[in-house]
CSV table of C-alpha atoms in Angstrom, one decimal:
chain,number,residue,atom,x,y,z
E,1034,UNK,CA,-0.4,-2.7,-17.3
E,1035,UNK,CA,-2.3,-5.3,-19.7
E,1036,UNK,CA,0.9,-5.2,-21.9
E,1037,UNK,CA,3.1,-6.3,-18.9
E,1038,UNK,CA,0.5,-8.8,-17.9
E,1039,UNK,CA,-0.1,-7.3,-14.4
E,1040,UNK,CA,-3.4,-8.5,-12.9
E,1041,UNK,CA,-2.4,-8.3,-9.0
E,1042,UNK,CA,-0.9,-5.5,-6.9
E,1043,UNK,CA,0.3,-5.1,-3.4
E,1044,UNK,CA,0.1,-1.2,-2.6
E,1045,UNK,CA,2.0,0.5,0.0
E,1046,UNK,CA,0.7,4.0,1.2
E,1047,UNK,CA,2.3,6.3,3.3
E,1048,UNK,CA,4.2,9.7,3.9
E,1049,UNK,CA,6.1,11.5,1.3
E,1050,UNK,CA,8.1,12.9,4.1
E,1051,UNK,CA,10.2,10.3,5.3
E,1052,UNK,CA,14.0,10.3,4.5
E,1053,UNK,CA,15.9,7.1,3.7
E,1054,UNK,CA,17.4,7.4,6.9
E,1055,UNK,CA,14.0,6.8,9.0
E,1056,UNK,CA,12.8,3.7,10.4
E,1057,UNK,CA,9.7,3.5,8.3
E,1058,UNK,CA,11.4,4.2,5.3
E,1059,UNK,CA,13.8,1.4,5.7
E,1060,UNK,CA,11.1,-1.1,6.9
E,1061,UNK,CA,9.0,-0.3,3.8
E,1062,UNK,CA,11.7,-0.9,1.5
E,1063,UNK,CA,12.5,-4.2,3.6
E,1064,UNK,CA,8.9,-5.3,3.4
E,1065,UNK,CA,8.7,-4.5,-0.3
E,1066,UNK,CA,11.9,-6.4,-1.1
E,1067,UNK,CA,10.8,-9.3,0.8
E,1068,UNK,CA,7.2,-9.4,-1.1
E,1069,UNK,CA,8.8,-9.0,-4.5
E,1070,UNK,CA,11.4,-11.8,-4.0
E,1071,UNK,CA,8.4,-14.1,-2.7
E,1072,UNK,CA,6.6,-13.2,-5.5
E,1073,UNK,CA,9.4,-14.0,-8.0
E,1074,UNK,CA,10.2,-17.3,-6.5
E,1075,UNK,CA,6.3,-18.5,-6.2
E,1076,UNK,CA,4.9,-17.0,-9.2
E,1077,UNK,CA,4.9,-16.8,-13.3
E,1078,UNK,CA,5.0,-13.9,-15.2
E,1079,UNK,CA,1.3,-15.0,-16.1
E,1080,UNK,CA,0.3,-14.6,-12.1
E,1081,UNK,CA,2.3,-12.2,-10.1
E,1082,UNK,CA,1.9,-9.5,-7.6
E,1083,UNK,CA,3.1,-6.4,-8.4
E,1084,UNK,CA,4.4,-3.8,-5.9
E,1085,UNK,CA,2.4,-0.2,-6.3
E,1086,UNK,CA,3.0,3.0,-4.7
E,1087,UNK,CA,2.0,6.5,-5.3
E,1088,UNK,CA,5.3,7.1,-6.8
E,1089,UNK,CA,6.6,10.0,-4.8
E,1090,UNK,CA,9.5,10.3,-2.3
E,1091,UNK,CA,9.4,8.7,1.2
E,1092,UNK,CA,7.4,5.5,1.8
E,1093,UNK,CA,6.5,5.4,-2.0
E,1094,UNK,CA,10.2,5.7,-3.0
E,1095,UNK,CA,11.0,2.9,-0.5
E,1096,UNK,CA,8.3,0.7,-2.0
E,1097,UNK,CA,9.3,0.9,-5.3
E,1098,UNK,CA,13.3,0.9,-4.4
E,1099,UNK,CA,12.7,-2.3,-2.6
E,1100,UNK,CA,11.0,-3.9,-5.2
E,1101,UNK,CA,13.8,-2.8,-7.8
E,1102,UNK,CA,16.4,-4.1,-5.7
E,1103,UNK,CA,15.1,-7.4,-5.5
E,1104,UNK,CA,15.2,-7.5,-9.3
E,1105,UNK,CA,11.3,-7.2,-9.7
E,1106,UNK,CA,8.8,-4.8,-11.2
E,1107,UNK,CA,6.9,-1.8,-9.5
E,1108,UNK,CA,4.4,0.3,-10.3
E,1109,UNK,CA,4.2,4.2,-9.7
E,1110,UNK,CA,0.7,5.8,-9.8
E,1111,UNK,CA,1.5,9.9,-9.4
E,1112,UNK,CA,-0.4,12.8,-9.1
E,1113,UNK,CA,-0.1,16.1,-10.5
E,1114,UNK,CA,0.7,18.7,-7.8
E,1115,UNK,CA,1.6,22.2,-8.1
E,1116,UNK,CA,4.0,21.9,-5.2
E,1117,UNK,CA,5.4,18.4,-5.5
E,1118,UNK,CA,8.2,16.4,-7.1
E,1119,UNK,CA,8.2,14.1,-10.2
E,1120,UNK,CA,8.0,10.4,-9.7
E,1121,UNK,CA,10.8,8.7,-8.0
E,1122,UNK,CA,13.5,6.9,-10.2
E,1123,UNK,CA,12.9,3.3,-8.9
E,1124,UNK,CA,9.6,2.6,-10.6
E,1125,UNK,CA,9.7,0.0,-13.7
E,1126,UNK,CA,10.0,1.8,-17.0
E,1127,UNK,CA,6.7,2.0,-18.7
E,1128,UNK,CA,4.7,1.5,-15.2
E,1129,UNK,CA,5.1,5.1,-14.3
E,1130,UNK,CA,1.7,7.0,-14.6
E,1131,UNK,CA,0.9,10.3,-13.8
E,1132,UNK,CA,-2.6,11.4,-12.9
E,1133,UNK,CA,-4.7,14.7,-12.8
E,1134,UNK,CA,-7.5,13.5,-10.7
E,1135,UNK,CA,-7.2,12.1,-7.2
E,1136,UNK,CA,-10.1,9.9,-7.5
E,1137,UNK,CA,-8.9,8.3,-10.8
E,1138,UNK,CA,-5.8,7.4,-9.0
E,1139,UNK,CA,-7.4,6.1,-6.2
E,1140,UNK,CA,-9.8,3.9,-8.4
E,1141,UNK,CA,-6.8,2.3,-9.9
E,1142,UNK,CA,-4.9,1.8,-6.5
E,1143,UNK,CA,-7.7,-0.5,-5.3
E,1144,UNK,CA,-8.8,-1.8,-8.6
E,1145,UNK,CA,-6.1,-4.6,-8.9
E,1146,UNK,CA,-5.0,-4.6,-5.3
E,1147,UNK,CA,-4.9,-7.9,-3.5
E,1148,UNK,CA,-3.3,-6.5,-0.1
E,1149,UNK,CA,-2.5,-3.0,1.1
E,1150,UNK,CA,0.2,-1.9,3.6
E,1151,UNK,CA,-0.4,1.6,5.2
E,1152,UNK,CA,2.5,3.3,6.7
E,1153,UNK,CA,2.3,6.3,9.0
E,1154,UNK,CA,1.4,9.5,6.8
E,1155,UNK,CA,-0.5,12.6,6.7
E,1156,UNK,CA,-3.9,13.6,4.9
E,1157,UNK,CA,-3.2,12.0,1.9
E,1158,UNK,CA,-2.5,8.6,3.3
E,1159,UNK,CA,-5.4,9.0,5.7
E,1160,UNK,CA,-7.6,9.5,2.6
E,1161,UNK,CA,-6.5,6.7,0.7
E,1162,UNK,CA,-7.0,4.4,3.9
E,1163,UNK,CA,-10.3,5.4,4.8
E,1164,UNK,CA,-11.6,5.6,1.2
E,1165,UNK,CA,-10.9,1.6,1.0
E,1166,UNK,CA,-12.2,1.1,4.8
E,1167,UNK,CA,-15.4,2.5,3.4
E,1168,UNK,CA,-15.6,0.6,0.2
E,1169,UNK,CA,-15.0,-2.5,2.0
E,1170,UNK,CA,-17.4,-1.4,5.0
E,1171,UNK,CA,-20.4,-0.8,2.8
E,1172,UNK,CA,-19.8,-3.8,0.3
E,1173,UNK,CA,-18.7,-1.8,-2.6
E,1174,UNK,CA,-15.7,-4.2,-2.7
E,1175,UNK,CA,-16.7,-7.8,-1.8
E,1176,UNK,CA,-13.5,-9.6,-2.6
E,1177,UNK,CA,-11.2,-9.9,0.7
E,1178,UNK,CA,-8.2,-7.3,1.0
E,1179,UNK,CA,-5.8,-7.6,3.8
E,1180,UNK,CA,-5.0,-4.3,5.2
E,1181,UNK,CA,-1.9,-3.8,7.4
E,1182,UNK,CA,-1.7,-0.7,9.3
E,1183,UNK,CA,2.1,-0.7,10.0
E,1184,UNK,CA,3.2,1.0,13.6
E,1185,UNK,CA,0.9,0.5,16.6
E,1186,UNK,CA,2.4,3.7,18.3
E,1187,UNK,CA,1.4,5.8,15.3
E,1188,UNK,CA,-2.1,4.1,14.4
E,1189,UNK,CA,-3.1,3.6,18.0
E,1190,UNK,CA,-2.1,7.0,19.0
E,1191,UNK,CA,-3.8,8.8,15.8
E,1192,UNK,CA,-7.1,7.2,16.1
E,1193,UNK,CA,-9.0,5.9,19.1
E,1194,UNK,CA,-10.9,2.7,17.7
E,1195,UNK,CA,-12.4,2.0,21.1
E,1196,UNK,CA,-14.0,5.5,21.2
E,1197,UNK,CA,-15.4,5.0,17.7
E,1198,UNK,CA,-16.9,1.8,18.9
E,1199,UNK,CA,-18.3,3.5,22.2
E,1200,UNK,CA,-20.2,6.3,20.4
E,1201,UNK,CA,-21.7,3.8,17.8
E,1202,UNK,CA,-20.0,5.3,15.0
E,1203,UNK,CA,-18.4,2.0,13.6
E,1204,UNK,CA,-19.2,-1.7,14.8
E,1205,UNK,CA,-16.4,-3.9,16.6
E,1206,UNK,CA,-16.5,-6.0,13.4
E,1207,UNK,CA,-15.4,-3.0,11.5
E,1208,UNK,CA,-12.2,-3.3,13.2
E,1209,UNK,CA,-11.5,-6.7,11.4
E,1210,UNK,CA,-11.3,-4.9,8.2
E,1211,UNK,CA,-7.5,-4.4,9.2
E,1212,UNK,CA,-4.8,-5.4,11.5
E,1213,UNK,CA,-1.8,-3.4,13.4
E,1214,UNK,CA,1.5,-5.1,12.7
E,1215,UNK,CA,4.9,-3.7,14.0
E,1216,UNK,CA,7.5,-6.0,12.6
E,1217,UNK,CA,8.5,-6.8,9.0
E,1218,UNK,CA,8.5,-10.3,9.3
E,1219,UNK,CA,5.0,-10.3,10.6
E,1220,UNK,CA,3.5,-8.2,8.3
E,1221,UNK,CA,5.3,-10.4,5.5
E,1222,UNK,CA,3.8,-13.5,6.8
E,1223,UNK,CA,0.1,-12.0,7.6
E,1224,UNK,CA,0.2,-10.6,4.0
E,1225,UNK,CA,1.2,-13.7,1.9
E,1226,UNK,CA,-1.4,-15.9,4.1
E,1227,UNK,CA,-4.2,-13.9,3.7
E,1228,UNK,CA,-4.2,-12.3,0.0
E,1229,UNK,CA,-6.7,-14.1,-2.5
E,1230,UNK,CA,-4.6,-16.2,-4.8
Protein backbone atom coordinates (compact mmCIF):
# COMPACT_ATOMS: atom_id res chain seq x y z
CA UNK A 1 0.00 0.00 0.00
CA UNK A 2 2.80 2.38 0.89
CA UNK A 3 4.56 1.75 -2.43
CA UNK A 4 1.35 2.78 -4.23
CA UNK A 5 0.90 5.80 -1.93
CA UNK A 6 -2.45 4.51 -0.69
CA UNK A 7 -3.52 6.32 2.45
CA UNK A 8 -7.34 6.22 2.31
CA UNK A 9 -9.78 3.53 1.24
CA UNK A 10 -13.50 3.03 0.74
CA UNK A 11 -14.48 -0.47 1.82
CA UNK A 12 -17.27 -2.59 0.33
CA UNK A 13 -18.52 -5.49 2.48
CA UNK A 14 -21.13 -7.95 1.18
CA UNK A 15 -22.09 -11.46 0.19
CA UNK A 16 -19.90 -13.68 -1.96
CA UNK A 17 -23.04 -15.40 -3.25
CA UNK A 18 -24.53 -12.73 -5.51
CA UNK A 19 -24.19 -13.41 -9.25
CA UNK A 20 -23.40 -10.71 -11.81
CA UNK A 21 -27.06 -10.68 -12.87
CA UNK A 22 -28.26 -9.79 -9.36
CA UNK A 23 -29.48 -6.27 -8.64
CA UNK A 24 -27.17 -5.80 -5.63
CA UNK A 25 -24.14 -6.89 -7.69
CA UNK A 26 -24.98 -4.41 -10.45
CA UNK A 27 -25.55 -1.58 -7.95
CA UNK A 28 -22.31 -2.33 -6.09
CA UNK A 29 -20.40 -2.25 -9.37
CA UNK A 30 -22.09 1.02 -10.35
CA UNK A 31 -21.34 2.70 -7.01
CA UNK A 32 -17.72 1.55 -7.07
CA UNK A 33 -17.40 2.89 -10.60
CA UNK A 34 -18.88 6.28 -9.67
CA UNK A 35 -16.71 6.65 -6.57
CA UNK A 36 -13.59 5.72 -8.54
CA UNK A 37 -14.34 8.22 -11.31
CA UNK A 38 -15.06 10.94 -8.72
CA UNK A 39 -11.79 10.08 -7.01
CA UNK A 40 -9.78 10.26 -10.23
CA UNK A 41 -11.36 13.58 -11.25
CA UNK A 42 -10.88 15.29 -7.89
CA UNK A 43 -7.70 13.93 -6.30
CA UNK A 44 -4.07 13.41 -7.22
CA UNK A 45 -1.99 10.29 -6.77
CA UNK A 46 -0.77 11.82 -3.51
CA UNK A 47 -4.28 11.69 -2.06
CA UNK A 48 -6.98 9.39 -3.28
CA UNK A 49 -9.61 6.98 -2.04
CA UNK A 50 -9.10 3.41 -3.26
CA UNK A 51 -11.95 0.89 -3.39
CA UNK A 52 -11.24 -2.12 -1.19
CA UNK A 53 -13.08 -5.43 -0.97
CA UNK A 54 -12.71 -8.87 0.54
CA UNK A 55 -11.31 -10.07 -2.82
CA UNK A 56 -13.86 -12.82 -3.41
CA UNK A 57 -16.83 -13.18 -5.77
CA UNK A 58 -20.24 -11.52 -5.47
CA UNK A 59 -20.30 -8.02 -4.01
CA UNK A 60 -16.53 -8.13 -3.55
CA UNK A 61 -15.98 -8.82 -7.24
CA UNK A 62 -18.51 -6.12 -8.17
CA UNK A 63 -16.58 -3.54 -6.15
CA UNK A 64 -13.24 -4.41 -7.76
CA UNK A 65 -14.75 -4.68 -11.24
CA UNK A 66 -16.45 -1.29 -10.97
CA UNK A 67 -13.17 0.37 -10.02
CA UNK A 68 -11.30 -1.48 -12.77
CA UNK A 69 -13.82 -0.45 -15.43
CA UNK A 70 -13.48 3.17 -14.29
CA UNK A 71 -9.73 2.94 -14.87
CA UNK A 72 -8.82 3.11 -11.20
CA UNK A 73 -7.01 0.94 -8.70
CA UNK A 74 -8.69 -1.37 -6.21
CA UNK A 75 -7.50 -3.52 -3.34
CA UNK A 76 -8.46 -7.09 -2.45
CA UNK A 77 -8.01 -8.36 1.10
CA UNK A 78 -8.68 -12.07 0.77
CA UNK A 79 -8.79 -14.84 3.33
CA UNK A 80 -7.45 -18.38 3.00
CA UNK A 81 -10.36 -20.78 3.44
CA UNK A 82 -10.50 -24.54 2.90
CA UNK A 83 -13.63 -24.33 0.73
CA UNK A 84 -13.64 -21.04 -1.10
CA UNK A 85 -12.33 -19.40 -4.23
CA UNK A 86 -9.17 -17.61 -5.15
CA UNK A 87 -9.22 -13.82 -5.25
CA UNK A 88 -11.17 -12.25 -8.12
CA UNK A 89 -9.40 -11.11 -11.29
CA UNK A 90 -10.42 -7.43 -11.09
CA UNK A 91 -8.06 -6.48 -8.24
CA UNK A 92 -5.15 -4.24 -9.24
CA UNK A 93 -1.90 -6.17 -9.65
CA UNK A 94 0.20 -5.83 -6.52
CA UNK A 95 -2.82 -4.93 -4.36
CA UNK A 96 -4.09 -8.49 -3.96
CA UNK A 97 -3.49 -9.82 -0.44
CA UNK A 98 -4.40 -13.09 1.28
CA UNK A 99 -4.71 -13.32 5.07
CA UNK A 100 -4.67 -16.41 7.24
CA UNK A 101 -6.34 -14.76 10.23
CA UNK A 102 -9.69 -12.96 10.09
CA UNK A 103 -8.69 -10.49 12.81
CA UNK A 104 -5.69 -9.25 10.81
CA UNK A 105 -7.81 -8.92 7.68
CA UNK A 106 -10.44 -6.90 9.58
CA UNK A 107 -7.72 -4.67 11.02
CA UNK A 108 -6.53 -3.77 7.51
CA UNK A 109 -10.08 -3.17 6.30
CA UNK A 110 -10.60 -0.61 9.05
CA UNK A 111 -7.10 0.90 9.44
CA UNK A 112 -7.14 3.05 6.30
CA UNK A 113 -10.86 3.33 5.58
CA UNK A 114 -12.61 6.66 5.28
CA UNK A 115 -15.98 5.13 4.33
CA UNK A 116 -17.77 1.78 4.33
CA UNK A 117 -20.65 0.45 2.23
CA UNK A 118 -22.22 -2.73 3.60
CA UNK A 119 -24.35 -4.71 1.18
CA UNK A 120 -26.61 -7.63 2.07
CA UNK A 121 -24.54 -10.56 3.21
CA UNK A 122 -24.19 -13.49 5.54
CA UNK A 123 -22.33 -14.13 8.77
CA UNK A 124 -19.01 -12.79 7.46
CA UNK A 125 -20.57 -9.51 6.35
CA UNK A 126 -22.40 -9.14 9.66
CA UNK A 127 -19.18 -9.88 11.56
CA UNK A 128 -17.37 -7.14 9.64
CA UNK A 129 -20.21 -4.64 10.15
CA UNK A 130 -20.65 -5.24 13.87
CA UNK A 131 -16.91 -5.18 14.49
CA UNK A 132 -16.73 -1.65 13.03
CA UNK A 133 -19.90 -0.49 14.82
CA UNK A 134 -18.56 -1.79 18.14
CA UNK A 135 -15.22 -0.02 17.68
CA UNK A 136 -17.01 3.25 16.87
CA UNK A 137 -19.55 2.88 19.69
CA UNK A 138 -16.79 2.20 22.23
CA UNK A 139 -14.64 5.05 20.84
CA UNK A 140 -11.80 2.72 19.88
CA UNK A 141 -12.07 4.49 16.53
CA UNK A 142 -12.41 8.22 17.07
CA UNK A 143 -12.46 9.45 13.47
CA UNK A 144 -15.78 9.76 11.70
CA UNK A 145 -16.41 6.92 9.25
CA UNK A 146 -19.59 7.15 7.17
CA UNK A 147 -21.23 3.73 7.06
CA UNK A 148 -23.94 2.96 4.53
CA UNK A 149 -26.12 -0.12 4.86
CA UNK A 150 -27.37 -0.59 1.32
CA UNK A 151 -30.86 -2.05 0.92
CA UNK A 152 -33.53 -1.17 3.47
CA UNK A 153 -35.61 -4.27 2.72
CA UNK A 154 -32.70 -6.48 3.74
CA UNK A 155 -31.41 -4.49 6.73
CA UNK A 156 -34.75 -3.57 8.29
CA UNK A 157 -36.01 -7.10 7.75
CA UNK A 158 -32.90 -8.60 9.31
CA UNK A 159 -32.46 -6.48 12.42
CA UNK A 160 -35.16 -4.87 14.53
CA UNK A 161 -33.23 -1.77 15.55
CA UNK A 162 -36.17 -0.37 17.52
CA UNK A 163 -36.37 -3.55 19.59
CA UNK A 164 -32.73 -3.13 20.55
CA UNK A 165 -33.47 0.42 21.74
CA UNK A 166 -36.64 -0.69 23.54
CA UNK A 167 -34.72 -3.37 25.44
CA UNK A 168 -31.90 -0.96 26.29
CA UNK A 169 -29.19 -2.88 24.46
CA UNK A 170 -28.24 0.18 22.39
CA UNK A 171 -29.09 3.87 22.61
CA UNK A 172 -30.96 5.81 19.95
CA UNK A 173 -27.74 7.74 19.29
CA UNK A 174 -26.05 4.48 18.29
CA UNK A 175 -28.25 4.45 15.19
CA UNK A 176 -26.41 7.60 14.08
CA UNK A 177 -23.36 5.43 13.39
CA UNK A 178 -24.86 4.40 10.04
CA UNK A 179 -27.50 5.23 7.44
CA UNK A 180 -29.68 2.88 5.41
CA UNK A 181 -29.85 3.82 1.73
CA UNK A 182 -31.55 2.29 -1.31
CA UNK A 183 -30.15 4.11 -4.34
CA UNK A 184 -26.69 4.33 -5.86
CA UNK A 185 -27.01 8.10 -6.35
CA UNK A 186 -27.98 8.67 -2.71
CA UNK A 187 -25.14 6.42 -1.52
CA UNK A 188 -22.65 8.26 -3.72
CA UNK A 189 -23.74 11.70 -2.47
CA UNK A 190 -23.75 10.59 1.17
CA UNK A 191 -20.28 9.10 0.90
CA UNK A 192 -18.55 12.00 -0.86
CA UNK A 193 -20.16 14.54 1.46
CA UNK A 194 -19.36 12.72 4.71
CA UNK A 195 -15.89 11.27 4.28
CA UNK A 196 -13.12 13.10 6.11
CA UNK A 197 -10.82 14.67 3.57
